C-alpha cells in the first residue's frame, strides 16, 4: 500500500465540510485523505498538493479534484490560479509517506542500502549526500542538534568529517559504517531515526516550508474556515501549536488594547488528538501523530 492515512476520520471530520466548499489537501501522497474528503463533497472542489511526482499515479479521476505538483508553501498562489480567492478548509498531514520510506532508492530509510538522496521533490538539487560531504563542521553540528536533537552531536560530526577526507560518503551502508562507533547500543533505531530525520529536514527545508504554509493558510482561509494539521515530531508540532495559540512561531502571547490575544485562530480541540491504540496496532507509523484543529476567527479581531 502507498500510504495508510493517519487519523482519517478525526482529521476529515475536523474540516467540518460544506458539500459545496473549496478544500485543500496539502500532502496528497496516496490520496487517502483526499478520497474521504471527496466522498463528502457534492459540487465543491478539492485541490491536492504534492511535490513528489510519484504521487501523480494516485490522482483520482474526478472532475472535482485538481492536482498541483508543487510544494504546499505556495498554496495561496495556486488557489488563485485554480480560480478561487478563499478556501473553506485546509488539511496537512506532515508525515513522510510510507511509500517514500519503503522505496529503497529514495534513500529515506536506514533499512536499505541506497544513495543518500532524501529529496521529496526529485527536481530539487540538494541531496543528503551533498550535506554530508560539503557542509561545514558548524553547519553539520547545527542540523544534527537542531533537527535531530542528537545527544552526542560532536562525536557524530567528528566521525563524518574524518571519513569524508578519505572518501565521499554517498550510500546509506557507508554512512552507517562511518557513524557506527557513536550509535548507542540498545537504542540504535531511535538514534538512527534522529540522524536521518535531521538530514531529511535539511534537504527539504521542511521547517521553513511549514512556517510559510501556516502563514499562507491563515491568509487563504475564509473566516470560519478550518485548518487541520497532523504532526509527527516535536519540532514541527511546536511550530504548529505556537502559531495556532499565539499567532507567531515563538509562542509569545501578545494582547491588544482590550486584552484580546493577537491571533487569527481559535482552537477547536483544546487537547491534542492522538491515534487510538487500535489504530496504532493497525498502523505502527501512526504512533507519534498529533492532530490539531483550528478555526479562523470570524470577528473583527482577525489580523490581516
CSV table of N, CA and C in Angstrom, one decimal, residues 28-95:
chain,number,residue,atom,x,y,z
A,28,UNK,N,-1.0,15.3,-0.5
A,28,UNK,CA,-1.8,14.3,-1.1
A,28,UNK,C,-1.3,12.9,-1.0
A,29,UNK,N,0.0,12.6,-1.3
A,29,UNK,CA,0.5,11.3,-1.1
A,29,UNK,C,-0.2,10.2,-1.8
A,30,UNK,N,-0.7,9.2,-1.1
A,30,UNK,CA,-1.5,8.1,-1.6
A,30,UNK,C,-3.0,8.5,-1.9
A,31,UNK,N,-3.4,9.7,-1.4
A,31,UNK,CA,-4.7,10.1,-1.7
A,31,UNK,C,-5.8,9.7,-0.7
A,32,UNK,N,-5.4,9.1,0.4
A,32,UNK,CA,-6.4,8.6,1.4
A,32,UNK,C,-7.2,9.6,2.0
A,33,UNK,N,-6.7,10.7,2.4
A,33,UNK,CA,-7.5,11.8,3.0
A,33,UNK,C,-8.3,12.5,1.9
A,34,UNK,N,-7.7,12.6,0.7
A,34,UNK,CA,-8.5,13.3,-0.4
A,34,UNK,C,-9.7,12.5,-0.8
A,35,UNK,N,-9.6,11.2,-0.9
A,35,UNK,CA,-10.7,10.3,-1.2
A,35,UNK,C,-11.8,10.5,-0.2
A,36,UNK,N,-11.5,10.6,1.0
A,36,UNK,CA,-12.5,10.7,2.1
A,36,UNK,C,-13.2,12.1,2.0
A,37,UNK,N,-12.4,13.1,1.7
A,37,UNK,CA,-13.0,14.5,1.5
A,37,UNK,C,-13.9,14.5,0.3
A,38,UNK,N,-13.5,13.9,-0.8
A,38,UNK,CA,-14.3,13.8,-2.0
A,38,UNK,C,-15.7,13.1,-1.7
A,39,UNK,N,-15.7,12.1,-0.9
A,39,UNK,CA,-16.9,11.5,-0.5
A,39,UNK,C,-17.9,12.4,0.1
A,40,UNK,N,-17.4,13.5,0.7
A,40,UNK,CA,-18.3,14.4,1.5
A,40,UNK,C,-18.6,15.7,0.7
A,41,UNK,N,-18.1,15.8,-0.5
A,41,UNK,CA,-18.3,16.9,-1.4
A,41,UNK,C,-19.5,16.6,-2.3
A,42,UNK,N,-20.2,17.6,-2.7
A,42,UNK,CA,-21.2,17.5,-3.8
A,42,UNK,C,-20.7,18.3,-5.0
A,43,UNK,N,-20.9,19.6,-5.0
A,43,UNK,CA,-20.4,20.4,-6.1
A,43,UNK,C,-19.2,21.2,-5.7
A,44,UNK,N,-18.6,20.8,-4.6
A,44,UNK,CA,-17.4,21.6,-4.2
A,44,UNK,C,-16.1,21.2,-5.0
A,45,UNK,N,-15.0,21.7,-4.5
A,45,UNK,CA,-13.7,21.4,-5.2
A,45,UNK,C,-12.6,21.1,-4.2
A,46,UNK,N,-11.8,20.1,-4.5
A,46,UNK,CA,-10.7,19.7,-3.7
A,46,UNK,C,-9.4,19.9,-4.5
A,47,UNK,N,-8.4,20.7,-4.0
A,47,UNK,CA,-7.1,20.8,-4.6
A,47,UNK,C,-6.1,20.1,-3.8
A,48,UNK,N,-5.4,19.1,-4.4
A,48,UNK,CA,-4.4,18.3,-3.7
A,48,UNK,C,-3.0,18.7,-4.1
A,49,UNK,N,-2.1,18.9,-3.2
A,49,UNK,CA,-0.7,19.3,-3.4
A,49,UNK,C,0.2,18.1,-3.1
A,50,UNK,N,1.2,17.9,-3.9
A,50,UNK,CA,2.3,17.0,-3.5
A,50,UNK,C,3.5,17.3,-4.4
A,51,UNK,N,4.7,17.6,-3.9
A,51,UNK,CA,5.8,17.9,-4.7
A,51,UNK,C,6.5,16.7,-5.2
A,52,UNK,N,6.1,15.5,-4.7
A,52,UNK,CA,6.7,14.2,-5.1
A,52,UNK,C,5.9,13.7,-6.4
A,53,UNK,N,6.6,13.6,-7.5
A,53,UNK,CA,6.0,13.3,-8.7
A,53,UNK,C,5.4,11.8,-8.7
A,54,UNK,N,5.9,11.0,-7.8
A,54,UNK,CA,5.3,9.6,-7.6
A,54,UNK,C,3.8,9.7,-7.3
A,55,UNK,N,3.4,10.8,-6.6
A,55,UNK,CA,2.0,10.9,-6.2
A,55,UNK,C,1.0,11.0,-7.4
A,56,UNK,N,1.6,11.4,-8.5
A,56,UNK,CA,0.7,11.5,-9.7
A,56,UNK,C,0.0,10.2,-10.0
A,57,UNK,N,0.5,9.1,-9.7
A,57,UNK,CA,-0.1,7.8,-10.0
A,57,UNK,C,-1.4,7.6,-9.2
A,58,UNK,N,-1.5,8.3,-8.1
A,58,UNK,CA,-2.7,8.1,-7.2
A,58,UNK,C,-3.8,9.2,-7.5
A,59,UNK,N,-3.7,10.1,-8.4
A,59,UNK,CA,-4.7,11.1,-8.7
A,59,UNK,C,-6.0,10.5,-9.1
A,60,UNK,N,-7.1,10.8,-8.4
A,60,UNK,CA,-8.4,10.2,-8.8
A,60,UNK,C,-9.0,10.9,-10.1
A,61,UNK,N,-9.7,10.1,-10.8
A,61,UNK,CA,-10.4,10.5,-12.0
A,61,UNK,C,-11.7,11.2,-11.5
A,62,UNK,N,-11.6,12.4,-11.1
A,62,UNK,CA,-12.8,13.1,-10.6
A,62,UNK,C,-12.7,14.6,-11.0
A,63,UNK,N,-13.8,15.1,-11.6
A,63,UNK,CA,-13.8,16.4,-12.1
A,63,UNK,C,-13.7,17.5,-11.0
A,64,UNK,N,-14.0,17.1,-9.8
A,64,UNK,CA,-14.0,18.0,-8.6
A,64,UNK,C,-12.6,18.1,-8.0
A,65,UNK,N,-11.6,17.3,-8.6
A,65,UNK,CA,-10.3,17.3,-8.0
A,65,UNK,C,-9.3,17.9,-8.9
A,66,UNK,N,-8.4,18.8,-8.4
A,66,UNK,CA,-7.3,19.4,-9.1
A,66,UNK,C,-6.0,19.0,-8.4
A,67,UNK,N,-5.0,18.5,-9.1
A,67,UNK,CA,-3.7,18.1,-8.6
A,67,UNK,C,-2.7,19.2,-8.9
A,68,UNK,N,-1.9,19.6,-7.9
A,68,UNK,CA,-0.8,20.5,-8.0
A,68,UNK,C,0.5,19.9,-7.6
A,69,UNK,N,1.4,19.7,-8.5
A,69,UNK,CA,2.7,19.0,-8.3
A,69,UNK,C,3.7,20.0,-7.8
A,70,UNK,N,3.5,20.6,-6.7
A,70,UNK,CA,4.4,21.7,-6.1
A,70,UNK,C,4.3,21.6,-4.6
A,71,UNK,N,5.3,22.3,-4.0
A,71,UNK,CA,5.4,22.4,-2.5
A,71,UNK,C,4.2,23.2,-2.0
A,72,UNK,N,3.7,22.8,-0.8
A,72,UNK,CA,2.5,23.5,-0.3
A,72,UNK,C,2.8,24.9,0.2
A,73,UNK,N,4.0,25.3,0.3
A,73,UNK,CA,4.3,26.6,0.8
A,73,UNK,C,3.8,27.7,-0.1
A,74,UNK,N,3.4,27.4,-1.4
A,74,UNK,CA,2.9,28.3,-2.3
A,74,UNK,C,1.4,28.2,-2.5
A,75,UNK,N,0.7,27.7,-1.5
A,75,UNK,CA,-0.7,27.3,-1.7
A,75,UNK,C,-1.6,28.4,-2.1
A,76,UNK,N,-1.4,29.6,-1.6
A,76,UNK,CA,-2.3,30.7,-2.0
A,76,UNK,C,-2.2,31.1,-3.4
A,77,UNK,N,-1.0,31.1,-4.0
A,77,UNK,CA,-0.8,31.4,-5.4
A,77,UNK,C,-1.6,30.4,-6.3
A,78,UNK,N,-1.5,29.1,-5.9
A,78,UNK,CA,-2.1,28.1,-6.7
A,78,UNK,C,-3.6,28.0,-6.5
A,79,UNK,N,-4.1,28.4,-5.3
A,79,UNK,CA,-5.5,28.5,-5.0
A,79,UNK,C,-6.1,29.6,-6.0
A,80,UNK,N,-5.4,30.7,-6.1
A,80,UNK,CA,-5.9,31.7,-7.0
A,80,UNK,C,-5.8,31.3,-8.5
A,81,UNK,N,-4.7,30.6,-8.8
A,81,UNK,CA,-4.5,30.1,-10.2
A,81,UNK,C,-5.7,29.1,-10.6
A,82,UNK,N,-6.2,28.4,-9.6
A,82,UNK,CA,-7.3,27.5,-9.8
A,82,UNK,C,-8.6,28.2,-9.9
A,83,UNK,N,-8.6,29.5,-9.6
A,83,UNK,CA,-9.8,30.3,-9.7
A,83,UNK,C,-10.6,30.6,-8.4
A,84,UNK,N,-9.9,30.4,-7.3
A,84,UNK,CA,-10.6,30.7,-6.0
A,84,UNK,C,-9.8,31.7,-5.2
A,85,UNK,N,-10.6,32.5,-4.5
A,85,UNK,CA,-10.0,33.6,-3.6
A,85,UNK,C,-9.7,33.0,-2.2
A,86,UNK,N,-10.6,32.1,-1.8
A,86,UNK,CA,-10.5,31.6,-0.4
A,86,UNK,C,-10.8,30.1,-0.4
A,87,UNK,N,-10.4,29.5,0.7
A,87,UNK,CA,-10.7,28.1,0.9
A,87,UNK,C,-11.5,27.9,2.2
A,88,UNK,N,-12.4,26.9,2.2
A,88,UNK,CA,-13.2,26.6,3.3
A,88,UNK,C,-12.5,25.7,4.4
A,89,UNK,N,-11.5,25.0,3.9
A,89,UNK,CA,-10.8,24.2,4.8
A,89,UNK,C,-9.5,23.7,4.2
A,90,UNK,N,-8.5,23.5,5.1
A,90,UNK,CA,-7.1,23.1,4.6
A,90,UNK,C,-6.6,22.0,5.6
A,91,UNK,N,-6.2,20.9,4.9
A,91,UNK,CA,-5.7,19.7,5.7
A,91,UNK,C,-4.2,19.5,5.3
A,92,UNK,N,-3.4,19.3,6.3
A,92,UNK,CA,-2.0,19.0,6.1
A,92,UNK,C,-1.5,17.8,7.0
A,93,UNK,N,-1.2,16.7,6.4
A,93,UNK,CA,-0.7,15.5,7.1
A,93,UNK,C,0.8,15.6,6.9
A,94,UNK,N,1.6,16.0,7.8
A,94,UNK,CA,3.0,16.4,7.6
A,94,UNK,C,3.9,15.2,7.6
A,95,UNK,N,3.4,14.0,7.8
A,95,UNK,CA,4.3,12.8,7.8
A,95,UNK,C,4.9,12.5,6.4
